[in-house]
Amino acid sequence: MGKTAKEMTVVKGVDLERYMGRWYEIASIPSRFQPRDGANTRATYTLRSDGTVHVLNETWSGGRRGSIEGNAYRADPASDEAKLKVKFYVPPFFPIFPVVGDYWVLYLDDDYQYALIGQPSRTYLWILCRQTHMDEEVYNMLVEKAKEEGYDVQKLHKTPQADPPPEESSAPEDKKGIWWIKSLLGK
């Protein structure tokens, strides 16, 4: 990208309480470390009493459930822009040092049913939905919005989602969780 991309438009005034709960990944620009057979990827957000958010990211790959937990907080508590920082401790099962990533809400519908999430480098992008599937019309609108924000939408990869979604206990735990970490570190 030779020319400087315009500043991304970020949603203002998100009601964090309404945003909490489970979101299914409909599509993403995956990290090169993400398992190619990753499916049923989802995020569950829980608001804590101190205003921070507990984050649980899960994906199923090779019959195993991989997960990582973290903590999200407003990048600037004085701003009403939906720019969050997400801090994960790595390795997830032995917290040594934190890895912090950006989580910018680029689009959110009025009913908090679907969202477009990005970050300032435009390397990663997520299309999230409260359901395991999304209407094509809505999907195309979000892809168009991502394109307007300077994303290379050709890199978007649809995430397979089972309906109904798998239970947490339905697969053995993948203890490595290494790809999450490599993605966050960008290595």
CSV table of C-alpha atoms in Angstrom, one decimal:
chain,number,residue,atom,x,y,z
A,1,MET,CA,0.0,0.0,0.0
A,2,GLY,CA,1.9,3.0,-1.3
A,3,LYS,CA,-0.6,5.7,-0.4
A,4,THR,CA,-1.7,6.3,3.1
A,5,ALA,CA,-5.0,4.7,3.8
A,6,LYS,CA,-7.7,6.8,5.3
A,7,GLU,CA,-8.4,6.5,9.0
A,8,MET,CA,-10.9,3.7,9.6
A,9,THR,CA,-14.4,4.6,10.7
A,10,VAL,CA,-15.1,3.0,14.1
A,11,VAL,CA,-18.5,2.6,15.7
A,12,LYS,CA,-19.3,5.0,18.5
A,13,GLY,CA,-21.4,4.5,21.7
A,14,VAL,CA,-21.4,0.7,21.8
A,15,ASP,CA,-23.4,-0.6,24.8
A,16,LEU,CA,-20.9,-3.2,26.1
A,17,GLU,CA,-23.5,-5.0,28.1
A,18,ARG,CA,-25.6,-5.6,24.9
A,19,TYR,CA,-22.5,-6.7,23.1
A,20,MET,CA,-21.7,-9.4,25.6
A,21,GLY,CA,-22.5,-13.1,24.9
A,22,ARG,CA,-21.6,-15.5,22.1
A,23,TRP,CA,-20.6,-14.5,18.6
A,24,TYR,CA,-19.9,-16.9,15.8
A,25,GLU,CA,-17.2,-16.3,13.2
A,26,ILE,CA,-18.8,-16.3,9.8
A,27,ALA,CA,-15.7,-15.3,7.9
A,28,SER,CA,-12.2,-13.9,8.7
A,29,ILE,CA,-9.0,-12.9,7.1
A,30,PRO,CA,-7.2,-15.8,8.8
A,31,SER,CA,-3.7,-15.7,10.3
A,32,ARG,CA,-1.3,-17.9,8.3
A,33,PHE,CA,-1.0,-20.0,11.5
A,34,GLN,CA,-4.7,-20.6,11.7
A,35,PRO,CA,-5.5,-24.3,11.1
A,36,ARG,CA,-6.9,-24.7,7.6
A,37,ASP,CA,-9.5,-27.1,8.9
A,38,GLY,CA,-10.6,-24.8,11.7
A,39,ALA,CA,-14.4,-24.8,12.1
A,40,ASN,CA,-17.1,-23.6,14.6
A,41,THR,CA,-14.9,-20.7,15.6
A,42,ARG,CA,-16.6,-18.5,18.2
A,43,ALA,CA,-16.0,-15.9,20.8
A,44,THR,CA,-17.8,-15.5,24.1
A,45,TYR,CA,-17.6,-12.2,25.9
A,46,THR,CA,-18.5,-11.6,29.6
A,47,LEU,CA,-18.6,-8.2,31.2
A,48,ARG,CA,-16.8,-8.0,34.6
A,49,SER,CA,-17.8,-5.7,37.4
A,50,ASP,CA,-14.7,-3.5,36.8
A,51,GLY,CA,-15.9,-2.8,33.2
A,52,THR,CA,-13.4,-5.1,31.5
A,53,VAL,CA,-14.5,-8.0,29.4
A,54,HIS,CA,-13.5,-11.7,29.8
A,55,VAL,CA,-12.8,-13.1,26.3
A,56,LEU,CA,-13.0,-16.8,25.4
A,57,ASN,CA,-12.0,-17.7,21.8
A,58,GLU,CA,-12.7,-21.3,20.7
A,59,THR,CA,-12.2,-23.2,17.5
A,60,TRP,CA,-12.4,-26.9,16.5
A,61,SER,CA,-9.7,-28.4,14.4
A,62,GLY,CA,-8.8,-32.1,13.7
A,63,GLY,CA,-11.6,-33.2,16.1
A,64,ARG,CA,-10.1,-31.1,19.0
A,65,ARG,CA,-11.3,-27.9,20.7
A,66,GLY,CA,-8.7,-25.2,20.9
A,67,SER,CA,-9.3,-22.2,23.1
A,68,ILE,CA,-7.6,-19.1,24.6
A,69,GLU,CA,-8.8,-16.7,27.2
A,70,GLY,CA,-8.1,-13.1,27.6
A,71,ASN,CA,-9.2,-9.7,28.9
A,72,ALA,CA,-10.5,-6.8,26.8
A,73,TYR,CA,-10.7,-3.1,27.8
A,74,ARG,CA,-11.3,0.2,26.2
A,75,ALA,CA,-8.2,1.6,24.5
A,76,ASP,CA,-9.2,5.1,25.7
A,77,PRO,CA,-11.7,5.2,28.5
A,78,ALA,CA,-12.5,8.8,27.7
A,79,SER,CA,-13.5,8.0,24.1
A,80,ASP,CA,-16.9,6.7,23.0
A,81,GLU,CA,-15.2,4.9,20.0
A,82,ALA,CA,-15.5,1.1,20.1
A,83,LYS,CA,-11.7,0.6,20.1
A,84,LEU,CA,-10.7,-2.1,22.5
A,85,LYS,CA,-7.4,-3.7,23.5
A,86,VAL,CA,-7.5,-7.5,24.0
A,87,LYS,CA,-4.8,-9.0,26.3
A,88,PHE,CA,-4.0,-12.7,26.2
A,89,TYR,CA,-1.5,-14.4,28.4
A,90,VAL,CA,0.8,-16.8,26.6
A,91,PRO,CA,1.1,-19.7,26.7
A,92,PRO,CA,-2.6,-19.7,27.8
A,93,PHE,CA,-2.1,-22.5,30.3
A,94,PHE,CA,1.0,-20.9,31.9
A,95,PRO,CA,0.6,-17.1,32.0
A,96,ILE,CA,4.1,-15.7,31.5
A,97,PHE,CA,3.7,-12.6,29.4
A,98,PRO,CA,0.8,-10.8,27.9
A,99,VAL,CA,0.2,-10.2,24.2
A,100,VAL,CA,-2.1,-7.3,23.4
A,101,GLY,CA,-4.1,-6.9,20.2
A,102,ASP,CA,-6.5,-4.3,18.8
A,103,TYR,CA,-10.2,-4.9,18.5
A,104,TRP,CA,-12.0,-2.2,16.5
A,105,VAL,CA,-15.8,-2.5,15.9
A,106,LEU,CA,-16.1,-1.2,12.4
A,107,TYR,CA,-19.8,-2.0,12.0
A,108,LEU,CA,-22.5,-3.1,14.4
A,109,ASP,CA,-26.2,-3.4,13.5
A,110,ASP,CA,-28.8,-1.7,15.8
A,111,ASP,CA,-29.9,-5.0,17.2
A,112,TYR,CA,-26.4,-6.2,18.0
A,113,GLN,CA,-26.8,-9.3,15.8
A,114,TYR,CA,-23.8,-8.9,13.5
A,115,ALA,CA,-20.6,-7.1,13.6
A,116,LEU,CA,-17.5,-6.3,11.5
A,117,ILE,CA,-14.3,-6.3,13.5
A,118,GLY,CA,-10.9,-5.0,12.4
A,119,GLN,CA,-7.7,-3.5,13.6
A,120,PRO,CA,-5.5,-0.6,12.5
A,121,SER,CA,-3.0,-2.5,10.4
A,122,ARG,CA,-5.9,-4.0,8.3
A,123,THR,CA,-4.1,-7.4,8.6
A,124,TYR,CA,-7.0,-9.2,10.3
A,125,LEU,CA,-10.8,-8.9,9.8
A,126,TRP,CA,-13.7,-10.8,11.4
A,127,ILE,CA,-17.3,-11.0,10.4
A,128,LEU,CA,-19.3,-12.1,13.5
A,129,CYS,CA,-22.9,-13.1,14.0
A,130,ARG,CA,-25.1,-14.2,16.9
A,131,GLN,CA,-26.3,-17.1,14.7
A,132,THR,CA,-24.2,-19.8,13.1
A,133,HIS,CA,-25.2,-18.5,9.6
A,134,MET,CA,-25.8,-15.1,8.1
A,135,ASP,CA,-28.0,-14.0,5.2
A,136,GLU,CA,-26.0,-13.5,2.0
A,137,GLU,CA,-27.3,-9.9,1.7
A,138,VAL,CA,-26.0,-8.9,5.2
A,139,TYR,CA,-22.7,-10.7,4.5
A,140,ASN,CA,-22.2,-8.9,1.2
A,141,MET,CA,-23.0,-5.5,2.9
A,142,LEU,CA,-20.3,-6.2,5.5
A,143,VAL,CA,-17.8,-7.3,2.9
A,144,GLU,CA,-18.5,-4.0,1.0
A,145,LYS,CA,-18.0,-2.0,4.2
A,146,ALA,CA,-14.7,-3.8,4.8
A,147,LYS,CA,-13.6,-2.9,1.3
A,148,GLU,CA,-14.5,0.7,1.9
A,149,GLU,CA,-12.3,0.6,5.0
A,150,GLY,CA,-9.3,-0.5,2.9
A,151,TYR,CA,-9.3,-4.2,3.5
A,152,ASP,CA,-8.3,-6.7,0.8
A,153,VAL,CA,-11.6,-8.7,0.9
A,154,GLN,CA,-10.2,-11.3,-1.5
A,155,LYS,CA,-8.4,-12.7,1.6
A,156,LEU,CA,-11.7,-13.3,3.4
A,157,HIS,CA,-12.2,-17.0,4.3
A,158,LYS,CA,-15.6,-18.3,5.3
A,159,THR,CA,-15.6,-20.3,8.5
A,160,PRO,CA,-17.6,-23.6,8.5
A,161,GLN,CA,-20.2,-23.6,11.3
A,162,ALA,CA,-22.2,-26.6,12.5
A,163,ASP,CA,-25.9,-26.1,13.3
A,164,PRO,CA,-26.4,-26.8,16.1
A,165,PRO,CA,-23.0,-25.7,17.3
A,166,PRO,CA,-20.8,-28.2,19.2
A,167,GLU,CA,-20.8,-28.3,23.0
A,168,GLU,CA,-17.5,-27.4,24.7
A,169,SER,CA,-17.2,-30.9,26.1
A,170,SER,CA,-17.8,-32.6,22.7
A,171,ALA,CA,-14.1,-32.8,21.8
A,172,PRO,CA,-10.8,-33.4,23.6
A,173,GLU,CA,-9.0,-30.2,24.5
A,174,ASP,CA,-6.1,-29.1,22.2
A,175,LYS,CA,-3.6,-28.1,24.9
A,176,LYS,CA,-1.1,-26.5,22.5
A,177,GLY,CA,-3.1,-23.4,21.4
A,178,ILE,CA,0.1,-22.4,19.6
A,179,TRP,CA,-1.5,-20.9,16.5
A,180,TRP,CA,-3.5,-18.4,18.6
A,181,ILE,CA,-0.2,-17.2,20.1
A,182,LYS,CA,1.7,-17.0,16.8
A,183,SER,CA,-1.2,-15.0,15.3
A,184,LEU,CA,-1.2,-12.5,18.1
A,185,LEU,CA,2.6,-12.1,17.9
A,186,GLY,CA,2.4,-11.9,14.2
A,187,LYS,CA,5.4,-14.1,13.8
